[in-house]
Amino acid sequence: MSDDFNSELHARPSIYFTGPALVEHLAFMPTDDQGWHSAALTTARPSHISAGVQTRVEFHTEFVTVTRVTTLPSTPEIWPTPTLSIRDAEREAGVACERVIYRLSILVRQGIPEELAPYLTQYGLSDVAASRIGGDSAQICSDFRDTADHGSRIVLFNGSLNSYRLGRSVRRLCEVETYRAMALLGLPHARRLGPELAGYDRRLSELASRNLTIEPSGHKQLLDEISRLSAHLISAAAETRSRFGATSAYAKIVEERIGDLRETHVPGFQRFGVFVMRRFRPAVRTCEATALRLEQLSQAAMHILDLLQTRIQVEVEAQNAVQIQALAERTATQIKIQRAVEGLSVIAISYYLLSLLKTAMEAADHAGYHISPFVMLISIPIVVCAVAMAILQVKKAMGGKEE
C-alpha cells in the first residue's frame, strides 16, 4: 500500500531539457474505454528518447496526453513545423482517438528580449498576453488563437531556468491549457440547458399556481404533470452532474497551476494568467450556476409534488372520516332495527306458542277435560318470559363464538 502511495508522488514527472526546443502537447479522449482505463493504472509511461526527441504518454481519468519535446539545433526564425500528428499520438498511447481536446505548441528560446514586438511579428502572433514567470527567470507570451494545425502557440523565452525548472514550467503551461479545455467541456451543456431551464422554470411556476386553486377532481392530472416535470429535471441533472462536477475540479487545478507560475507584469502587456482567468472564470461560473439552478428546480419540483401529495392525503383522510361516520350511523341504525326485530320476534314466537296452548286447551275441553281460563291467563307472561330468555341465551352463545 505504501509503495502505491509513494509511486503516485512520482507518477507524472516532467520532461527535462535545455536549449531551444519545440514542445508539442496533444490531449484527446480515447474510444476504447476498457482498454485505456486498464492502461491508466500506470498513469504515465517512461519517456521515449531518440535523436533529440523525447515523448511521454500520460493517462488521466477522462483523457490521454502525449507530449513530445524536439530539441532544435538553433533558434528558428519561423515557427517550426509540427511533428506530432494524431496518428502518432494514437500509436504512442496505444489507444484510438475519439475526440481531440486540445493541442498546444510551445517554442522555447534562449534569452529574454528587451522588446517583444519583433519576435511577435516573426512568429505571427498578435494581441498577445505576456508574463514573467519563475521569479523573472523566464518570459511567456501567447495570443491564444488556433493555428492551421488547430493548436494554440506559446513562446517561452528562457532566461536562467535550468533543465528541471524549465521542464516544470513547460508542464504547468501544458496543464493550464489542457485542464482549461477540459473544464470548458461543460459550457456547451450549460448553454443547451439554458433555454430548457427557463421553460422548466415557467412550467414550475404555472404548476405551483394551479396547485393553490385546483379542485380535487384535477389532482390526478396535476400530479402526473408535476411528476413528468420532475422526471425531466432529474434526468437532466443526472446527465450533466458528472460533467459540471469535472468542470469545477478542473477549474481549481487551472487556478493552482497559474499560481504556481509566479507571474509578474511585463510592461505594455496583459498578464498571461489574468487573460486566461478573465475569460475562463465566467464560463466556469456559468456551468456552476446552471448546475445550481438545475438542482434548485429539482428540489422545487419535489417540494410541490410533496405538497400536492400531502393535500391529496388530507382530502382522502377527510373522505375516509366521512365514510366512517356514515358507516357508524348505519351500524347504529342496524342495531336499533335488530333490537326491534328481536322484540317483534319475542312477540311473534310467544303468540305462536300461546296459540298452540289455546288450541290444546280447546281440544282438551271438547274431550271432556275442562281447564280453567285462568291457566291461559297465567301462561301468557310465563311463555313471553321463556321466549325472551331463550333468545337472550342464543345471542350470548352466538356472541361468544364470534369472539
Coordinates of C-alpha atoms in Angstrom, one line a residue:
M1 CA 0.0 0.0 0.0
S2 CA 2.7 2.5 0.9
D3 CA 4.5 1.6 -2.3
D4 CA 1.4 2.7 -4.3
F5 CA 1.2 6.0 -2.4
N6 CA 4.8 6.7 -3.0
S7 CA 4.5 5.8 -6.6
E8 CA 1.7 8.2 -7.0
L9 CA 4.0 11.0 -5.9
H10 CA 6.3 10.3 -8.9
A11 CA 3.5 9.3 -11.3
R12 CA 3.8 12.2 -13.7
P13 CA 7.4 13.6 -13.8
S14 CA 8.2 16.5 -16.1
I15 CA 10.4 16.2 -19.2
Y16 CA 13.7 17.9 -18.5
F17 CA 15.6 19.5 -21.4
T18 CA 17.7 22.6 -22.2
G19 CA 18.3 24.8 -25.2
P20 CA 16.0 25.7 -28.0
A21 CA 13.2 23.2 -28.4
L22 CA 9.7 22.7 -29.7
V23 CA 7.2 21.2 -27.2
E24 CA 4.1 19.7 -28.7
H25 CA 1.3 18.6 -26.4
L26 CA -1.8 16.8 -27.5
A27 CA -4.8 15.8 -25.3
F28 CA -7.5 13.6 -26.6
M29 CA -10.4 11.3 -25.4
P30 CA -9.9 7.7 -26.4
T31 CA -12.5 5.4 -27.7
D32 CA -11.5 2.1 -26.0
D33 CA -12.8 2.8 -22.5
Q34 CA -11.9 -0.6 -21.1
G35 CA -8.5 -0.7 -22.7
W36 CA -7.3 2.8 -21.8
H37 CA -8.6 2.6 -18.3
S38 CA -6.6 -0.5 -17.7
A39 CA -3.6 1.2 -19.2
A40 CA -4.3 4.2 -17.0
L41 CA -3.3 2.2 -14.0
T42 CA 0.3 3.0 -14.8
T43 CA -0.6 6.7 -15.0
A44 CA 2.4 7.5 -17.3
R45 CA 4.8 5.7 -19.5
P46 CA 8.5 6.4 -19.5
S47 CA 9.8 8.9 -21.9
H48 CA 11.0 7.7 -25.3
I49 CA 14.2 9.4 -26.3
S50 CA 15.6 9.1 -29.8
A51 CA 17.6 11.6 -31.9
G52 CA 16.9 14.5 -29.6
V53 CA 13.2 13.8 -29.4
Q54 CA 11.5 12.9 -26.1
T55 CA 7.9 11.6 -26.0
R56 CA 5.8 11.0 -22.9
V57 CA 2.3 9.5 -22.6
E58 CA 0.1 10.1 -19.6
F59 CA -3.3 8.6 -18.8
H60 CA -5.8 10.7 -16.9
T61 CA -9.3 9.9 -15.6
E62 CA -11.0 11.1 -18.8
F63 CA -8.3 11.7 -21.3
V64 CA -4.8 10.9 -22.5
T65 CA -2.0 13.3 -23.2
V66 CA 1.0 12.9 -25.4
T67 CA 3.9 15.3 -25.1
R68 CA 6.8 15.5 -27.4
V69 CA 9.9 17.6 -26.9
T70 CA 12.1 18.1 -30.0
T71 CA 15.5 19.7 -29.4
L72 CA 16.3 22.3 -32.1
P73 CA 19.9 22.8 -33.3
S74 CA 19.4 26.6 -33.2
T75 CA 16.8 29.2 -32.6
P76 CA 14.3 29.1 -35.6
E77 CA 13.4 32.2 -37.5
I78 CA 9.9 30.9 -38.2
W79 CA 7.6 28.6 -36.3
P80 CA 8.9 25.0 -36.7
T81 CA 6.7 22.5 -38.5
P82 CA 4.7 20.3 -36.0
T83 CA 5.8 16.6 -36.0
L84 CA 3.2 15.2 -33.6
S85 CA 0.1 14.1 -35.5
I86 CA -3.0 12.4 -34.2
R87 CA -1.9 9.1 -35.6
D88 CA 1.5 9.5 -33.9
A89 CA -0.3 10.1 -30.6
E90 CA -2.6 7.1 -31.0
R91 CA 0.4 4.9 -31.8
E92 CA 2.3 6.2 -28.8
A93 CA -0.6 5.8 -26.4
G94 CA -1.8 2.5 -27.8
V95 CA -5.5 3.7 -27.9
A96 CA -7.7 5.2 -30.6
C97 CA -8.6 8.9 -30.5
E98 CA -12.3 9.7 -30.4
R99 CA -12.0 13.4 -29.8
V100 CA -9.1 15.9 -29.7
I101 CA -9.4 18.1 -26.6
Y102 CA -6.5 20.4 -27.0
R103 CA -3.3 20.9 -29.0
L104 CA -0.5 23.2 -27.8
S105 CA 2.9 24.1 -29.2
I106 CA 5.5 25.8 -27.1
L107 CA 8.6 27.3 -28.7
V108 CA 11.4 27.6 -26.2
R109 CA 14.1 30.2 -26.9
Q110 CA 17.1 31.2 -25.0
G111 CA 17.3 34.7 -23.6
I112 CA 14.7 37.3 -22.6
P113 CA 14.5 40.0 -25.2
E114 CA 14.3 43.7 -24.4
E115 CA 11.5 44.2 -26.9
L116 CA 8.8 41.6 -27.7
A117 CA 7.4 43.3 -30.8
P118 CA 9.9 42.0 -33.4
Y119 CA 9.5 38.4 -32.2
L120 CA 5.7 38.6 -32.2
T121 CA 5.8 39.7 -35.8
Q122 CA 8.4 37.0 -36.6
Y123 CA 6.2 34.2 -35.3
G124 CA 2.9 35.6 -36.4
L125 CA 1.5 36.5 -33.0
S126 CA -0.7 39.5 -32.4
D127 CA -2.7 40.9 -29.5
V128 CA -0.7 38.8 -27.0
A129 CA -0.7 38.3 -23.3
A130 CA 2.7 38.1 -21.7
S131 CA 4.2 37.5 -18.2
R132 CA 7.5 37.0 -16.4
I133 CA 7.4 33.6 -14.6
G134 CA 9.6 31.8 -12.1
G135 CA 10.8 34.8 -10.3
D136 CA 11.6 36.7 -13.6
S137 CA 13.7 33.8 -14.8
A138 CA 11.6 33.4 -18.0
Q139 CA 9.0 35.1 -20.1
I140 CA 6.0 33.7 -21.9
C141 CA 3.6 35.2 -24.4
S142 CA 0.7 33.9 -26.4
D143 CA -2.3 35.2 -28.5
F144 CA -4.5 32.1 -27.6
R145 CA -5.5 31.7 -31.3
D146 CA -6.0 28.4 -33.1
T147 CA -3.5 27.9 -36.0
A148 CA -3.7 25.9 -39.1
D149 CA -2.9 22.7 -37.2
H150 CA -5.8 23.5 -34.8
G151 CA -3.5 24.3 -31.9
S152 CA -2.5 27.2 -29.7
R153 CA 1.0 28.6 -29.6
I154 CA 3.1 29.9 -26.7
V155 CA 6.6 31.4 -26.9
L156 CA 8.8 30.8 -23.8
F157 CA 11.9 33.0 -23.5
N158 CA 14.2 31.2 -21.1
G159 CA 16.5 33.5 -19.1
S160 CA 18.0 31.5 -16.3
L161 CA 15.9 28.4 -15.8
N162 CA 17.8 25.1 -15.6
S163 CA 16.5 21.9 -17.2
Y164 CA 14.4 20.9 -14.1
R165 CA 12.7 24.3 -13.7
L166 CA 12.3 24.6 -17.4
G167 CA 10.6 21.2 -17.6
R168 CA 8.3 22.0 -14.7
S169 CA 7.4 25.4 -16.2
V170 CA 6.5 23.8 -19.5
R171 CA 4.5 21.2 -17.8
R172 CA 2.5 23.8 -15.9
L173 CA 1.7 25.7 -19.1
C174 CA 0.5 22.4 -20.7
E175 CA -1.6 21.6 -17.7
V176 CA -3.1 25.1 -17.7
E177 CA -4.3 24.8 -21.2
T178 CA -5.3 21.2 -21.1
Y179 CA -7.3 21.5 -17.9
R180 CA -8.8 24.7 -19.1
A181 CA -10.1 22.9 -22.3
M182 CA -11.4 20.0 -20.2
A183 CA -13.2 22.4 -17.9
L184 CA -14.9 24.1 -20.8
L185 CA -16.4 20.9 -22.0
G186 CA -19.3 21.6 -19.6
L187 CA -20.0 25.0 -21.3
P188 CA -22.0 23.6 -24.3
H189 CA -24.2 21.6 -21.8
A190 CA -24.8 24.8 -19.8
R191 CA -25.7 26.7 -23.0
R192 CA -28.0 23.9 -24.1
L193 CA -29.7 23.7 -20.8
G194 CA -30.3 27.5 -20.5
P195 CA -33.4 27.7 -22.6
E196 CA -34.7 24.4 -21.3
L197 CA -34.3 25.5 -17.7
A198 CA -36.2 28.7 -18.5
G199 CA -39.0 26.7 -19.8
Y200 CA -38.9 24.4 -16.8
D201 CA -39.0 27.4 -14.5
R202 CA -42.1 28.8 -16.2
R203 CA -43.8 25.5 -16.2
L204 CA -43.0 25.0 -12.5
S205 CA -44.5 28.4 -11.6
E206 CA -47.6 27.5 -13.5
L207 CA -48.0 24.2 -11.8
A208 CA -47.4 25.8 -8.4
S209 CA -50.2 28.4 -9.1
R210 CA -52.5 25.6 -10.2
N211 CA -51.8 23.7 -7.0
L212 CA -53.3 26.5 -5.0
T213 CA -56.6 26.7 -6.8
I214 CA -57.2 23.3 -8.3
E215 CA -60.3 21.3 -7.5
P216 CA -60.0 17.7 -6.1
S217 CA -61.1 16.3 -9.4
G218 CA -58.0 17.6 -11.1
H219 CA -55.5 16.3 -8.6
K220 CA -54.5 13.2 -10.7
Q221 CA -53.8 15.2 -13.8
L222 CA -51.7 17.8 -11.9
L223 CA -49.8 15.0 -10.1
D224 CA -49.0 13.4 -13.4
E225 CA -47.7 16.8 -14.9
I226 CA -45.6 17.5 -11.9
S227 CA -44.2 14.0 -11.9
R228 CA -43.2 14.3 -15.6
L229 CA -41.5 17.7 -15.0
S230 CA -39.6 16.3 -12.0
A231 CA -38.5 13.3 -14.1
H232 CA -37.2 15.7 -16.8
L233 CA -35.3 17.7 -14.2
I234 CA -33.8 14.6 -12.6
S235 CA -32.8 13.2 -15.9
A236 CA -31.1 16.5 -16.9
A237 CA -29.3 16.6 -13.6
A238 CA -28.1 13.0 -13.9
E239 CA -26.8 13.7 -17.4
T240 CA -24.8 16.8 -16.5
R241 CA -23.8 16.2 -12.9
S242 CA -20.5 14.5 -13.6
R243 CA -19.6 17.0 -16.4
F244 CA -20.3 20.0 -14.2
G245 CA -18.5 18.4 -11.3
A246 CA -15.5 17.8 -13.5
T247 CA -15.6 21.5 -14.7
S248 CA -15.3 22.7 -11.1
A249 CA -12.5 20.3 -10.3
Y250 CA -10.5 21.2 -13.5
A251 CA -11.1 24.9 -12.9
K252 CA -9.4 24.6 -9.4
I253 CA -6.4 22.9 -11.0
V254 CA -6.1 25.7 -13.6
E255 CA -6.1 28.3 -10.9
E256 CA -3.5 26.4 -8.9
R257 CA -1.2 25.9 -11.9
I258 CA -1.4 29.6 -12.8
G259 CA -0.5 30.5 -9.3
D260 CA 2.5 28.1 -9.5
L261 CA 3.8 30.1 -12.4
R262 CA 4.5 33.0 -10.1
E263 CA 3.7 35.6 -12.7
T264 CA 4.9 39.2 -12.8
H265 CA 3.9 42.0 -15.1
V266 CA 5.5 42.8 -18.4
P267 CA 5.1 46.5 -19.3
G268 CA 2.7 47.1 -22.1
F269 CA 1.0 43.6 -22.0
Q270 CA -1.7 42.0 -20.1
R271 CA -0.6 39.1 -17.9
F272 CA -0.9 35.6 -19.2
G273 CA -2.9 34.4 -16.1
V274 CA -5.1 37.4 -16.0
F275 CA -6.0 37.0 -19.7
V276 CA -6.9 33.3 -19.1
M277 CA -8.9 33.7 -15.9
R278 CA -10.7 36.8 -17.1
R279 CA -12.3 34.8 -19.9
F280 CA -12.3 31.4 -18.1
R281 CA -14.0 32.2 -14.9
P282 CA -17.3 33.4 -16.4
A283 CA -17.6 30.1 -18.3
V284 CA -16.9 28.1 -15.2
R285 CA -19.4 30.2 -13.2
T286 CA -22.0 29.7 -16.0
C287 CA -21.6 25.9 -15.6
E288 CA -21.8 26.2 -11.8
A289 CA -24.8 28.5 -11.9
T290 CA -26.5 26.1 -14.4
A291 CA -25.8 23.1 -12.1
L292 CA -27.1 25.1 -9.1
R293 CA -30.2 26.2 -10.9
L294 CA -30.9 22.7 -12.1
E295 CA -30.6 21.4 -8.5
Q296 CA -32.9 24.1 -7.2
L297 CA -35.5 23.4 -9.8
S298 CA -35.4 19.7 -9.0
Q299 CA -35.9 20.5 -5.3
A300 CA -38.7 22.9 -6.0
A301 CA -40.5 20.3 -8.2
M302 CA -40.1 17.7 -5.5
H303 CA -41.4 20.2 -2.9
I304 CA -44.5 21.0 -4.9
L305 CA -45.0 17.3 -5.5
D306 CA -44.8 16.6 -1.8
L307 CA -47.3 19.4 -1.1
L308 CA -49.8 18.1 -3.6
Q309 CA -49.4 14.5 -2.2
T310 CA -50.0 15.8 1.3
R311 CA -53.1 17.7 0.2
I312 CA -54.4 14.7 -1.6
Q313 CA -53.7 12.6 1.5
V314 CA -55.5 15.0 3.8
E315 CA -58.6 15.1 1.5
V316 CA -58.6 11.3 1.3
E317 CA -58.4 11.1 5.1
A318 CA -61.3 13.6 5.3
Q319 CA -63.3 11.5 2.9
N320 CA -62.5 8.4 4.9
A321 CA -63.6 10.1 8.1
V322 CA -67.0 11.0 6.5
Q323 CA -67.4 7.4 5.3
I324 CA -66.5 6.0 8.7
Q325 CA -69.1 8.4 10.3
A326 CA -71.7 7.3 7.8
L327 CA -70.8 3.6 8.5
A328 CA -71.1 4.2 12.2
E329 CA -74.5 5.8 11.7
R330 CA -75.7 2.9 9.6
T331 CA -74.4 0.4 12.2
A332 CA -76.3 2.2 14.9
T333 CA -79.5 2.1 12.8
Q334 CA -79.0 -1.6 12.1
I335 CA -78.6 -2.2 15.8
K336 CA -81.8 -0.4 16.5
I337 CA -83.6 -2.4 13.8
Q338 CA -82.1 -5.6 15.1
R339 CA -83.4 -4.8 18.6
A340 CA -86.8 -4.0 17.2
V341 CA -86.8 -7.3 15.2
E342 CA -85.8 -9.2 18.4
G343 CA -88.7 -7.6 20.3
L344 CA -91.1 -8.5 17.4
S345 CA -89.6 -12.0 17.3
V346 CA -90.4 -12.5 21.1
I347 CA -94.0 -11.3 20.5
A348 CA -94.4 -13.5 17.4
I349 CA -93.0 -16.6 18.9
S350 CA -95.0 -16.0 22.1
Y351 CA -98.1 -15.5 20.1
Y352 CA -97.5 -18.7 18.2
L353 CA -96.9 -20.7 21.4
L354 CA -99.9 -19.3 23.1
S355 CA -102.0 -20.1 20.0
L356 CA -100.8 -23.7 20.3
L357 CA -101.6 -23.7 24.0
K358 CA -105.1 -22.3 23.4
T359 CA -105.7 -25.0 20.7
A360 CA -104.6 -27.7 23.1
M361 CA -106.9 -26.4 25.8
E362 CA -109.8 -26.2 23.4
A363 CA -109.1 -29.8 22.3
A364 CA -109.0 -31.0 25.9
D365 CA -112.3 -29.2 26.6
H366 CA -114.0 -31.0 23.8
A367 CA -112.6 -34.2 25.1
G368 CA -114.4 -33.6 28.4
Y369 CA -111.4 -32.2 30.3
H370 CA -112.3 -28.7 31.4
I371 CA -109.4 -26.4 32.0
S372 CA -109.9 -23.0 33.7
P373 CA -109.3 -19.9 31.6
F374 CA -107.2 -18.7 34.5
V375 CA -104.5 -21.1 33.4
M376 CA -104.4 -19.5 30.0
L377 CA -104.1 -16.1 31.6
I378 CA -101.2 -17.1 33.8
S379 CA -99.4 -18.9 30.9
I380 CA -99.1 -15.6 28.9
P381 CA -96.3 -13.9 31.0
I382 CA -94.6 -17.3 31.5
V383 CA -94.4 -18.0 27.8
V384 CA -93.2 -14.5 27.0
C385 CA -90.5 -14.6 29.6
A386 CA -89.4 -18.0 28.5
V387 CA -89.1 -16.9 24.8
A388 CA -87.2 -13.8 25.8
M389 CA -84.8 -15.7 27.9
A390 CA -84.3 -18.3 25.1
I391 CA -83.5 -15.5 22.6
L392 CA -81.0 -13.9 25.0
Q393 CA -79.2 -17.2 25.5
V394 CA -79.0 -17.7 21.8
K395 CA -77.5 -14.2 21.4
K396 CA -74.9 -14.8 24.1
A397 CA -74.0 -18.1 22.5
M398 CA -73.5 -16.5 19.1
G399 CA -71.5 -13.6 20.6
G400 CA -69.2 -16.0 22.3
K401 CA -68.5 -17.8 19.0
E402 CA -67.7 -14.5 17.2
E403 CA -65.2 -13.5 19.8

